[in-house]
Amino acid sequence: MASEKPLGSCPAYSYHTLLWDTLRLICTTTAVQRKNAGASGPEKYTEAFIKKQIEEFNLGKRHLANMMGEDPETFTQEDIDRAIAYLFPSGLFDKQARPLMKHPTEVFPEQRKIQWGEDGRPFHFLFYTGKQSYYSLMHFPNMTKSVSLLLTYIINLAGSRWLTKIELEEMLVEKMSDDDYSRFIRLLEKLVALPCADLEEKYIQKFSKEVPAQLQKVLIEPLQYDERGVAFSTGEGRRKTASATAVVYDNGTGKITVNGIDILHYFPVLQDREQLLFPFQFLGRIGKHDMVCTVSGGGRSAQAGAIRLASAKALRSFVTEKEVEFMRQAGLLTVDPRVKERKKPGQEGPRRKFTWKKR
Amino acid sequence: MLRSLQGLVCRSLKLDHGCALHTAARGGLSSVSSQDVPAENLRAVFHTSESDPAKHTEQHEGRLYNIPLEEVKAVFPHGLPYRFQQQIQTFNEARVMVRKPALELLAYLKGSNFAHPAVRYVIYGERGTGKTMTLCHVVHYCSRQGWLVLHIPDAHLWVKNCKELLQSSYKKDRLDQPLQASVWLKNFKSSNERFLQEIKTQKKYMWGKQESTEEGRPLGEVVEQGLARVRSASDAVGVVLREIKQQSHRGSFRLLVAVDGVNALWGRTSLRKEDKSPVSPEELTLVHNLRKMVRNDWSGGAIVTTLSQTGSLFKPSSAYTPQELLGKEGFDALDPFVPIPVPNYSPGEFESCYGYYLERKWLQHEKAHTEDGKAELRFLSGSNPRQLDRLAGPL
């Protein structure tokens, strides 16, 4: 690998050139964009340019693998990301602002190649409509006429959705209007409703995406039993900077202990005790469970909120699935995302500006 | 909001110390209209018609007994917690709950031998569990039995927030507190009128250059002297205490020394002399004399005291045991004593208190009448009497 490029005898020089080559690859896009900021329209990358970028990327990948002491043949994109994060550590919050090294097809947006030949005649027959890929899509010629209407079944579109307008534009590399997009979706719906839809399932699936979020199921842990035979379950919760663990025991009298102290002494304020009461009251199990919690960090309210979340999570094991769903809708099982907002420079606080003085 | 509204309509009650000890049983008022028939049933469960503490036994435990209002004025000119006084005004009756610690104390008192030196009882417990109300229950019993009751409502008032500190004329290094002494003398006089006529002084006392009280004069004169000449009020208090102590073992009367917040006598004070140096409790005449009272070198009575963290100075709020609150000095001075712990409400007592509030229509919220509401109240108050009272206020 070292023979591909003539390197100086000094190892520092080789390191330097390797680094700067990869750096060039990384920073080219930004440099190019900066120079042509005032240019009209988006950047036009020629095919030759893209090909050269791909070559340089592969070369740089091999150099990087060599630098990190890994095998260049089996150097994946994940390894590249890790290596770059290691070599160029960045404290920037925005992940997209950090140094990155990716395949040029991911970095440079897809662009239309020249649509006509040397004689000026366009390749595609629908070129003069202006939206050739859109109309070619709408005009769907591959509809095989199926004879048997008996084998009809509806394609399962339950856990999927159609592509959004932006995703479709990306796919076709062509702008379209909202009207066009809605016409396209209507066409797809009609296609799905037709009896012979199952044969074209593969084609239709190109335009649908699975919605994975609903399919995530949270595992509810089963009850555990301690040496006395009493059922108990644990839960953890966080709020702001406080974190709490709660162990809820069955067959109790409603006694709650926090860090070894009774709640009446640990939370003298009524509001905190009401927060602790909420999960039990919601399920109607106020005097039925005992609870032992440990909590640390945060302030008085944050600790109360953390214990509330922990106890709600622990109570899931004692309760039917329907009630778990009710709890989730009541907001007992959601982690509260509110944290202290960062102070910005030029302002006194996160939102408060300095006193405005007229002169 | 609701609290202020209630304050406008009927003064909302605040119990400073102790639980809602309610004295049950209206003897004459039990004839009721038809609407109160269900209330009668409730009353039967939570109330007793036994208004004499001498006859209270375990079967009355958890029930509320009534003290007639005239008796309240006579027996308790001072000494009831502020919130309880407001409750009396709102409900127009004084109801005290009979609880186990009080019954225990009463049993001890009934069985004590008055020839022996006075036994000291220390009532202790966490904040708001009912110590002061237990003390008041015992005071009521003793006054019914005809004892001479020496009730100091809150010893903490004597060691803090004193506007005037005079140098004592009797002893040079002691400090007098004329205001506190005169207030106490007034209340003492109103609660123990007949004794003041019976007890005679045994020595001649000089008040300053001209005035003096001869030997053999009734103690009432000493009290009058103290009230008239405010400067010598603290000395008058000292004289009263000493006379009573000396004569108690003779047997003509029984003496009950009831001190609330006895840990104030051995702590620190927040008072300062003119040169900004702190005052220690021994330098106060009142405290000095009271300490002598609390010593068990006399017979013919009993000493019942309460520890209190709420008014105490320089003590952490989590301290409630005798060791912590009295300190080494106080503990040694009070040792040996009979400790009487006062816990939070038991489930039965909680039911009783809740039922009383419902019956008196103190809980107006519609959810408060349900079982869930009761469970919620129980959880949020932790069965602590004071918390329950504060919670029930705005409801």
Coordinates of N, CA, C and O in Angstrom, one line a residue, chain A residues 177-258:
Chain A
S177 N -44.7 19.6 -7.8 CA -45.6 20.4 -7.0 C -46.5 19.5 -6.1 O -46.5 18.3 -6.2
D178 N -47.2 20.2 -5.2 CA -48.0 19.4 -4.3 C -49.1 18.7 -5.0 O -49.5 17.6 -4.6
D179 N -49.7 19.4 -6.0 CA -50.8 18.8 -6.8 C -50.3 17.5 -7.4 O -51.0 16.5 -7.4
D180 N -49.1 17.5 -8.0 CA -48.6 16.3 -8.7 C -48.4 15.2 -7.6 O -48.8 14.1 -7.9
Y181 N -47.9 15.6 -6.5 CA -47.7 14.6 -5.5 C -49.0 13.9 -5.0 O -49.1 12.7 -4.9
S182 N -50.0 14.8 -4.8 CA -51.3 14.2 -4.4 C -51.9 13.3 -5.5 O -52.5 12.3 -5.2
R183 N -51.7 13.7 -6.7 CA -52.2 12.9 -7.8 C -51.5 11.5 -7.8 O -52.2 10.5 -8.0
F184 N -50.2 11.6 -7.6 CA -49.5 10.3 -7.5 C -50.0 9.4 -6.4 O -50.1 8.2 -6.6
I185 N -50.2 10.0 -5.3 CA -50.7 9.1 -4.1 C -52.0 8.5 -4.4 O -52.3 7.4 -4.2
R186 N -52.9 9.4 -5.1 CA -54.2 8.8 -5.4 C -54.1 7.7 -6.4 O -54.8 6.7 -6.3
L187 N -53.2 7.8 -7.3 CA -53.0 6.7 -8.3 C -52.5 5.5 -7.6 O -53.0 4.4 -7.9
L188 N -51.6 5.6 -6.6 CA -51.2 4.4 -5.9 C -52.3 3.8 -5.1 O -52.4 2.6 -5.1
E189 N -53.1 4.6 -4.5 CA -54.2 4.1 -3.7 C -55.2 3.3 -4.6 O -55.6 2.2 -4.3
K190 N -55.4 3.9 -5.8 CA -56.3 3.2 -6.8 C -55.7 1.9 -7.2 O -56.4 0.8 -7.3
L191 N -54.4 1.9 -7.4 CA -53.7 0.7 -7.8 C -53.8 -0.4 -6.8 O -54.1 -1.6 -7.1
V192 N -53.7 0.0 -5.5 CA -53.8 -1.0 -4.4 C -55.2 -1.6 -4.4 O -55.4 -2.7 -4.1
A193 N -56.2 -0.7 -4.7 CA -57.6 -1.2 -4.6 C -58.0 -2.1 -5.7 O -59.0 -2.8 -5.6
L194 N -57.2 -2.1 -6.8 CA -57.6 -3.0 -7.9 C -57.4 -4.4 -7.6 O -56.6 -4.8 -6.7
P195 N -58.1 -5.3 -8.2 CA -58.1 -6.7 -7.8 C -56.7 -7.4 -8.1 O -56.3 -8.2 -7.4
C196 N -56.0 -7.0 -9.1 CA -54.8 -7.7 -9.5 C -53.6 -7.0 -8.8 O -52.5 -7.1 -9.3
A197 N -53.8 -6.4 -7.7 CA -52.8 -5.6 -7.1 C -51.6 -6.4 -6.6 O -50.5 -6.0 -6.6
D198 N -51.9 -7.7 -6.2 CA -50.9 -8.5 -5.6 C -49.7 -8.8 -6.5 O -48.6 -8.9 -6.0
L199 N -50.0 -8.8 -7.8 CA -48.9 -9.1 -8.7 C -47.9 -8.0 -8.7 O -46.7 -8.2 -9.0
E200 N -48.3 -6.8 -8.6 CA -47.4 -5.7 -8.7 C -46.9 -5.2 -7.3 O -46.5 -4.1 -7.1
E201 N -47.0 -6.2 -6.4 CA -46.7 -5.8 -5.0 C -45.3 -5.3 -4.9 O -45.0 -4.3 -4.2
K202 N -44.4 -5.9 -5.6 CA -43.0 -5.5 -5.5 C -42.8 -4.0 -5.9 O -42.1 -3.2 -5.3
Y203 N -43.5 -3.7 -7.0 CA -43.4 -2.4 -7.6 C -43.9 -1.4 -6.6 O -43.3 -0.3 -6.3
I204 N -45.1 -1.7 -6.0 CA -45.7 -0.8 -5.1 C -44.9 -0.6 -3.8 O -44.8 0.5 -3.2
Q205 N -44.2 -1.7 -3.4 CA -43.4 -1.6 -2.2 C -42.2 -0.6 -2.3 O -41.7 -0.2 -1.3
K206 N -41.9 -0.3 -3.6 CA -40.8 0.7 -3.8 C -41.3 2.0 -3.2 O -40.4 2.8 -2.8
F207 N -42.6 2.3 -3.2 CA -43.1 3.6 -2.8 C -43.6 3.6 -1.4 O -44.3 4.5 -1.0
S208 N -43.5 2.5 -0.7 CA -44.0 2.5 0.7 C -42.9 2.3 1.7 O -41.8 1.6 1.4
K209 N -43.1 2.8 2.9 CA -42.1 2.6 3.9 C -42.7 2.1 5.2 O -43.8 2.5 5.5
E210 N -42.0 1.2 5.9 CA -42.5 0.7 7.1 C -42.5 1.8 8.2 O -41.5 2.6 8.3
V211 N -43.4 1.8 9.1 CA -43.4 2.7 10.2 C -43.0 1.9 11.4 O -43.7 1.2 12.0
P212 N -41.7 2.0 11.8 CA -41.2 1.1 12.8 C -41.6 1.5 14.2 O -41.5 0.7 15.1
A213 N -42.0 2.7 14.4 CA -42.1 3.2 15.8 C -43.2 2.4 16.6 O -43.0 2.1 17.7
Q214 N -44.3 2.1 15.9 CA -45.4 1.4 16.6 C -45.0 0.0 17.0 O -45.6 -0.6 17.9
L215 N -44.1 -0.5 16.2 CA -43.8 -2.0 16.4 C -42.9 -2.2 17.6 O -42.7 -3.3 18.0
Q216 N -42.4 -1.1 18.2 CA -41.5 -1.3 19.4 C -42.4 -1.7 20.6 O -43.2 -0.9 21.0
K217 N -42.1 -2.8 21.2 CA -42.9 -3.1 22.4 C -42.0 -3.1 23.6 O -40.9 -3.6 23.5
V218 N -42.5 -2.5 24.6 CA -41.7 -2.4 25.8 C -41.9 -3.6 26.6 O -43.1 -4.0 26.9
L219 N -40.9 -4.2 27.0 CA -41.0 -5.5 27.8 C -41.4 -5.1 29.3 O -40.7 -4.3 29.9
I220 N -42.4 -5.8 29.7 CA -42.7 -5.6 31.1 C -42.2 -6.7 31.9 O -42.5 -7.9 31.6
E221 N -41.4 -6.4 32.9 CA -40.8 -7.5 33.7 C -41.8 -8.2 34.5 O -42.7 -7.6 35.1
P222 N -41.6 -9.5 34.7 CA -42.5 -10.3 35.6 C -42.2 -9.9 37.1 O -41.1 -9.4 37.4
L223 N -43.1 -10.3 37.9 CA -42.9 -10.1 39.4 C -41.8 -11.0 39.9 O -41.7 -12.1 39.5
Q224 N -41.0 -10.4 40.8 CA -40.1 -11.3 41.5 C -40.6 -11.5 43.0 O -41.4 -10.7 43.5
Y225 N -40.1 -12.5 43.6 CA -40.5 -12.8 44.9 C -39.3 -12.9 45.9 O -38.3 -13.5 45.6
D226 N -39.4 -12.2 47.0 CA -38.3 -12.2 47.9 C -38.5 -13.4 48.9 O -39.4 -14.2 48.8
E227 N -37.6 -13.4 49.9 CA -37.5 -14.7 50.7 C -38.8 -14.9 51.6 O -39.1 -16.0 51.9
R228 N -39.5 -13.7 51.8 CA -40.7 -14.0 52.6 C -41.9 -14.4 51.8 O -43.0 -14.7 52.3
G229 N -41.7 -14.4 50.5 CA -42.8 -14.8 49.6 C -43.6 -13.6 49.1 O -44.6 -13.8 48.4
V230 N -43.1 -12.4 49.4 CA -43.9 -11.3 49.0 C -43.4 -10.9 47.6 O -42.2 -10.8 47.3
A231 N -44.4 -10.5 46.8 CA -44.1 -10.2 45.4 C -43.5 -8.7 45.4 O -44.1 -7.9 46.1
F232 N -42.5 -8.5 44.6 CA -42.0 -7.1 44.5 C -41.5 -6.9 43.1 O -41.3 -7.8 42.3
S233 N -41.4 -5.6 42.7 CA -40.8 -5.3 41.4 C -40.0 -4.0 41.5 O -40.4 -3.1 42.3
T234 N -39.0 -3.8 40.7 CA -38.2 -2.6 40.7 C -38.5 -1.7 39.5 O -38.9 -2.2 38.5
G235 N -38.2 -0.5 39.7 CA -38.3 0.5 38.5 C -37.3 1.6 38.7 O -36.8 1.9 39.8
E236 N -36.9 2.2 37.6 CA -35.9 3.3 37.7 C -36.5 4.5 37.0 O -37.3 4.4 36.0
G237 N -36.1 5.6 37.5 CA -36.7 6.9 36.9 C -35.7 8.0 37.0 O -34.8 8.0 37.8
R238 N -35.8 8.9 36.0 CA -34.9 10.1 36.0 C -35.7 11.3 35.8 O -36.7 11.3 35.1
R239 N -35.3 12.5 36.4 CA -35.9 13.7 36.1 C -34.9 14.8 36.3 O -34.3 14.9 37.4
K240 N -34.6 15.6 35.3 CA -33.5 16.6 35.4 C -32.2 16.0 35.8 O -31.7 15.2 35.0
T241 N -31.7 16.2 37.0 CA -30.4 15.5 37.3 C -30.6 14.4 38.3 O -29.6 13.8 38.7
A242 N -31.8 14.2 38.7 CA -32.1 13.2 39.8 C -32.4 11.9 39.2 O -33.0 11.8 38.2
S243 N -31.8 10.8 39.8 CA -32.2 9.5 39.4 C -32.6 8.7 40.6 O -32.0 8.8 41.7
A244 N -33.6 7.8 40.4 CA -34.2 7.1 41.5 C -34.4 5.7 41.2 O -34.7 5.4 40.0
T245 N -34.4 4.8 42.1 CA -34.8 3.4 42.0 C -35.8 3.1 43.0 O -35.7 3.5 44.2
A246 N -36.9 2.4 42.6 CA -38.0 2.1 43.6 C -38.2 0.7 43.6 O -38.2 0.0 42.5
V247 N -38.4 0.1 44.7 CA -38.8 -1.3 44.9 C -40.2 -1.3 45.5 O -40.4 -0.8 46.6
V248 N -41.2 -1.8 44.8 CA -42.6 -1.8 45.3 C -43.0 -3.2 45.7 O -42.9 -4.1 44.9
Y249 N -43.4 -3.3 47.0 CA -43.7 -4.6 47.5 C -45.2 -4.7 47.6 O -46.0 -3.8 47.8
D250 N -45.7 -6.0 47.4 CA -47.1 -6.2 47.5 C -47.6 -6.4 48.9 O -46.7 -6.5 49.8
N251 N -48.9 -6.5 49.2 CA -49.4 -6.7 50.5 C -48.8 -5.8 51.5 O -48.3 -6.2 52.5
G252 N -49.0 -4.5 51.2 CA -48.4 -3.5 52.1 C -49.4 -2.6 52.8 O -50.6 -2.8 52.6
T253 N -48.9 -1.7 53.5 CA -49.9 -0.8 54.2 C -49.8 0.7 53.7 O -50.4 1.6 54.2
G254 N -49.0 0.9 52.6 CA -48.9 2.2 52.1 C -47.7 3.0 52.7 O -47.7 4.2 52.6
K255 N -46.8 2.3 53.3 CA -45.6 2.9 53.9 C -44.6 3.2 52.9 O -44.3 2.3 52.1
I256 N -44.0 4.4 52.8 CA -43.0 4.6 51.8 C -41.8 5.2 52.5 O -41.9 6.1 53.3
T257 N -40.6 4.6 52.1 CA -39.4 5.0 52.7 C -38.4 5.5 51.6 O -38.3 4.8 50.6
V258 N -37.8 6.7 51.8 CA -36.9 7.2 50.8 C -35.5 7.4 51.4 O -35.4 8.1 52.4

